[in-house]
Amino acid sequence: MPQTIIAPVQHELLIKKSRFIACVQPMTDRAAAQKVVAELWAQHPQAAHVCWALLAGGQSAAVDDGEPSGTAGRPMLDVLRHQDLEGVLATVVRYFGGVKLGAGGLVRAYTDSVAQALLNAEKVAIIKLRHLICTVPYAMEGMIRREIELAGASLDNVSHADDVRFEFSMADHAAAPFITRLNEAGHGRILWINPDEQAADE
């Protein structure tokens, strides 16, 4: 299950006189990430490189920023993917210390910087929600309310007309078995409405 982090975490490595200042932080998209990178350059005008990796909203990026190709952005991105993270930006500001590390040394430095920062991260699971709408006879209102509460679903709206209409949200992976259980309990008297078709009608 994909996770994200609650707050930014940082770590600094010193390798053969080069400083690697890593930060991993929650991030919504590429445009916001590029803004953060620009701010880092403003804060560290003497830095040799500001490398970064992004996994957010289906967008990914791996930027070496002048380091040999594949030695910075890609290893950082691999760390994020390996930890099944989403909605995060990893940045590493490098101050060159005069000693070349070689391709293998750079990969290790950028990988370790991000991995060490993430040791301090507080992670939370990203739960994909599904919006459900159904109508039921008045006699079933109490039963449906109990089932929604027992399932830990969030009741968004209840309206009363010819029938009782429920709108609620729950974890996507739990929705299908929940619908099956309700259909059996309701003996075919529960009508499910597709939220997408509902939006198209309005």
CSV table of C-alpha atoms in Angstrom, one decimal:
chain,number,residue,atom,x,y,z
A,1,MET,CA,0.0,0.0,0.0
A,2,PRO,CA,1.5,3.4,-1.0
A,3,GLN,CA,2.5,5.7,1.8
A,4,THR,CA,3.4,9.4,2.1
A,5,ILE,CA,5.2,11.3,4.8
A,6,ILE,CA,3.6,13.7,7.2
A,7,ALA,CA,6.4,16.3,7.5
A,8,PRO,CA,9.8,17.1,5.9
A,9,VAL,CA,12.8,15.2,7.1
A,10,GLN,CA,16.5,16.1,6.6
A,11,HIS,CA,19.9,14.5,6.8
A,12,GLU,CA,23.4,15.7,6.0
A,13,LEU,CA,26.3,13.5,4.9
A,14,LEU,CA,30.0,14.5,4.7
A,15,ILE,CA,31.9,12.3,2.2
A,16,LYS,CA,35.5,13.1,1.2
A,17,LYS,CA,34.9,16.8,2.0
A,18,SER,CA,31.7,17.0,-0.1
A,19,ARG,CA,28.5,17.9,1.8
A,20,PHE,CA,25.3,16.2,0.8
A,21,ILE,CA,22.2,18.0,2.4
A,22,ALA,CA,19.2,15.8,1.8
A,23,CYS,CA,15.5,16.7,2.4
A,24,VAL,CA,12.4,14.6,1.7
A,25,GLN,CA,9.1,16.4,2.0
A,26,PRO,CA,5.4,16.0,1.1
A,27,MET,CA,4.8,17.3,-2.5
A,28,THR,CA,1.7,17.6,-4.7
A,29,ASP,CA,3.0,17.9,-8.2
A,30,ARG,CA,6.0,18.8,-10.5
A,31,ALA,CA,5.3,22.5,-10.6
A,32,ALA,CA,5.4,22.7,-6.8
A,33,ALA,CA,8.6,20.6,-6.8
A,34,GLN,CA,10.4,22.9,-9.2
A,35,LYS,CA,9.5,25.9,-7.0
A,36,VAL,CA,11.1,24.2,-4.0
A,37,VAL,CA,14.3,23.4,-6.1
A,38,ALA,CA,14.4,27.1,-7.2
A,39,GLU,CA,14.2,28.2,-3.5
A,40,LEU,CA,17.0,25.8,-2.6
A,41,TRP,CA,19.3,27.4,-5.3
A,42,ALA,CA,18.4,30.8,-3.7
A,43,GLN,CA,19.4,29.5,-0.3
A,44,HIS,CA,22.6,27.7,-1.5
A,45,PRO,CA,24.0,29.9,-4.3
A,46,GLN,CA,27.5,28.3,-3.8
A,47,ALA,CA,26.3,24.7,-4.1
A,48,ALA,CA,27.6,22.6,-7.0
A,49,HIS,CA,24.4,20.7,-7.6
A,50,VAL,CA,20.8,20.5,-6.5
A,51,CYS,CA,19.6,17.1,-7.5
A,52,TRP,CA,16.0,15.9,-7.0
A,53,ALA,CA,13.5,13.1,-7.4
A,54,LEU,CA,9.8,13.3,-7.4
A,55,LEU,CA,6.9,10.8,-7.1
A,56,ALA,CA,3.6,12.8,-6.9
A,57,GLY,CA,0.1,12.5,-8.5
A,58,GLY,CA,1.3,10.1,-11.2
A,59,GLN,CA,4.2,12.4,-12.0
A,60,SER,CA,7.8,11.3,-11.5
A,61,ALA,CA,11.2,13.0,-12.1
A,62,ALA,CA,14.8,12.2,-11.6
A,63,VAL,CA,17.1,15.2,-12.1
A,64,ASP,CA,21.0,14.8,-12.0
A,65,ASP,CA,21.6,18.6,-12.3
A,66,GLY,CA,25.0,18.3,-13.9
A,67,GLU,CA,26.2,15.1,-12.1
A,68,PRO,CA,27.1,12.2,-14.4
A,69,SER,CA,23.9,10.8,-15.9
A,70,GLY,CA,22.1,8.3,-13.7
A,71,THR,CA,24.3,8.9,-10.6
A,72,ALA,CA,21.9,11.2,-8.6
A,73,GLY,CA,18.3,11.6,-9.6
A,74,ARG,CA,17.7,8.0,-10.5
A,75,PRO,CA,19.2,6.5,-7.3
A,76,MET,CA,17.2,9.0,-5.3
A,77,LEU,CA,14.0,8.0,-7.1
A,78,ASP,CA,14.8,4.3,-6.6
A,79,VAL,CA,14.9,4.9,-2.8
A,80,LEU,CA,11.4,6.5,-2.9
A,81,ARG,CA,10.0,3.7,-5.0
A,82,HIS,CA,11.6,1.0,-2.9
A,83,GLN,CA,9.9,2.4,0.2
A,84,ASP,CA,6.6,2.6,-1.8
A,85,LEU,CA,6.2,6.3,-1.3
A,86,GLU,CA,3.9,8.7,-3.1
A,87,GLY,CA,3.4,12.5,-2.9
A,88,VAL,CA,7.0,13.1,-2.0
A,89,LEU,CA,10.0,15.2,-3.2
A,90,ALA,CA,13.6,14.2,-2.4
A,91,THR,CA,16.3,16.9,-2.9
A,92,VAL,CA,20.0,16.8,-2.2
A,93,VAL,CA,22.1,19.9,-2.2
A,94,ARG,CA,25.8,19.1,-2.9
A,95,TYR,CA,28.7,21.2,-2.0
A,96,PHE,CA,31.8,19.9,-3.8
A,97,GLY,CA,34.8,19.3,-1.6
A,98,GLY,CA,37.4,18.9,-4.3
A,99,VAL,CA,37.7,15.1,-4.3
A,100,LYS,CA,35.9,13.3,-7.1
A,101,LEU,CA,33.8,10.3,-5.8
A,102,GLY,CA,33.4,8.4,-9.1
A,103,ALA,CA,30.1,7.1,-10.5
A,104,GLY,CA,29.7,4.4,-7.8
A,105,GLY,CA,30.6,6.8,-5.0
A,106,LEU,CA,28.0,9.3,-6.2
A,107,VAL,CA,25.3,6.7,-6.5
A,108,ARG,CA,26.0,5.6,-2.9
A,109,ALA,CA,26.2,9.2,-1.6
A,110,TYR,CA,22.8,10.2,-3.1
A,111,THR,CA,21.1,6.9,-2.2
A,112,ASP,CA,22.4,7.1,1.4
A,113,SER,CA,21.5,10.7,1.9
A,114,VAL,CA,17.8,10.1,1.0
A,115,ALA,CA,17.6,6.8,2.8
A,116,GLN,CA,19.1,8.2,6.0
A,117,ALA,CA,16.7,11.2,5.9
A,118,LEU,CA,13.8,8.8,5.6
A,119,LEU,CA,14.8,6.9,8.7
A,120,ASN,CA,13.3,9.8,10.6
A,121,ALA,CA,10.1,10.1,8.5
A,122,GLU,CA,6.7,9.5,10.0
A,123,LYS,CA,4.8,7.7,7.3
A,124,VAL,CA,1.0,7.3,6.7
A,125,ALA,CA,-0.8,5.0,4.3
A,126,ILE,CA,-2.6,6.6,1.4
A,127,ILE,CA,-6.0,5.1,1.3
A,128,LYS,CA,-8.0,5.5,-1.9
A,129,LEU,CA,-11.6,6.3,-1.2
A,130,ARG,CA,-14.7,5.3,-3.2
A,131,HIS,CA,-17.8,7.4,-3.2
A,132,LEU,CA,-21.0,5.3,-3.0
A,133,ILE,CA,-24.7,6.3,-3.5
A,134,CYS,CA,-27.7,4.1,-2.9
A,135,THR,CA,-31.4,4.5,-2.3
A,136,VAL,CA,-33.4,2.2,0.0
A,137,PRO,CA,-37.0,1.9,1.3
A,138,TYR,CA,-37.7,3.8,4.6
A,139,ALA,CA,-38.0,0.5,6.5
A,140,MET,CA,-34.3,-0.2,5.8
A,141,GLU,CA,-32.9,3.1,6.8
A,142,GLY,CA,-31.8,2.0,10.3
A,143,MET,CA,-30.1,-1.1,9.0
A,144,ILE,CA,-28.2,0.8,6.4
A,145,ARG,CA,-27.0,3.4,8.9
A,146,ARG,CA,-25.7,0.6,11.2
A,147,GLU,CA,-23.9,-1.1,8.3
A,148,ILE,CA,-22.2,2.1,7.2
A,149,GLU,CA,-21.1,2.8,10.8
A,150,LEU,CA,-19.8,-0.7,11.3
A,151,ALA,CA,-17.8,-0.6,8.1
A,152,GLY,CA,-16.1,2.6,9.3
A,153,ALA,CA,-17.4,4.5,6.3
A,154,SER,CA,-17.9,8.3,6.2
A,155,LEU,CA,-21.6,9.2,5.9
A,156,ASP,CA,-21.6,12.3,3.6
A,157,ASN,CA,-25.3,12.9,3.1
A,158,VAL,CA,-28.7,11.4,3.7
A,159,SER,CA,-31.8,12.8,2.0
A,160,HIS,CA,-35.5,11.7,2.2
A,161,ALA,CA,-37.9,11.6,-0.7
A,162,ASP,CA,-39.8,8.6,-2.1
A,163,ASP,CA,-36.9,6.6,-0.7
A,164,VAL,CA,-34.0,7.3,1.6
A,165,ARG,CA,-30.8,8.3,-0.3
A,166,PHE,CA,-27.4,7.6,1.2
A,167,GLU,CA,-24.1,9.1,0.0
A,168,PHE,CA,-21.0,7.8,1.8
A,169,SER,CA,-17.3,7.2,1.3
A,170,MET,CA,-15.1,4.2,2.2
A,171,ALA,CA,-11.8,2.6,1.4
A,172,ASP,CA,-11.9,1.5,-2.2
A,173,HIS,CA,-10.6,-2.1,-1.4
A,174,ALA,CA,-13.5,-2.6,1.1
A,175,ALA,CA,-16.3,-1.3,-1.2
A,176,ALA,CA,-17.0,-4.4,-3.3
A,177,PRO,CA,-17.5,-6.9,-0.4
A,178,PHE,CA,-19.6,-4.2,1.4
A,179,ILE,CA,-21.9,-3.8,-1.6
A,180,THR,CA,-22.3,-7.6,-1.9
A,181,ARG,CA,-23.2,-7.9,1.8
A,182,LEU,CA,-25.7,-5.1,1.7
A,183,ASN,CA,-27.4,-6.5,-1.4
A,184,GLU,CA,-27.8,-9.9,0.3
A,185,ALA,CA,-29.2,-8.2,3.4
A,186,GLY,CA,-31.5,-6.0,1.4
A,187,HIS,CA,-32.9,-8.8,-0.8
A,188,GLY,CA,-32.6,-6.8,-4.0
A,189,ARG,CA,-34.3,-3.7,-2.6
A,190,ILE,CA,-31.2,-1.5,-2.6
A,191,LEU,CA,-30.6,0.6,-5.7
A,192,TRP,CA,-27.0,1.7,-6.4
A,193,ILE,CA,-26.4,4.9,-8.3
A,194,ASN,CA,-23.1,5.4,-10.2
A,195,PRO,CA,-21.6,8.8,-8.9
A,196,ASP,CA,-20.1,9.5,-12.3
A,197,GLU,CA,-23.5,9.2,-14.1
A,198,GLN,CA,-25.0,11.3,-11.3
A,199,ALA,CA,-22.5,14.1,-11.9
A,200,ALA,CA,-23.2,14.0,-15.7
A,201,ASP,CA,-26.9,14.4,-15.1
A,202,GLU,CA,-26.5,17.5,-12.9
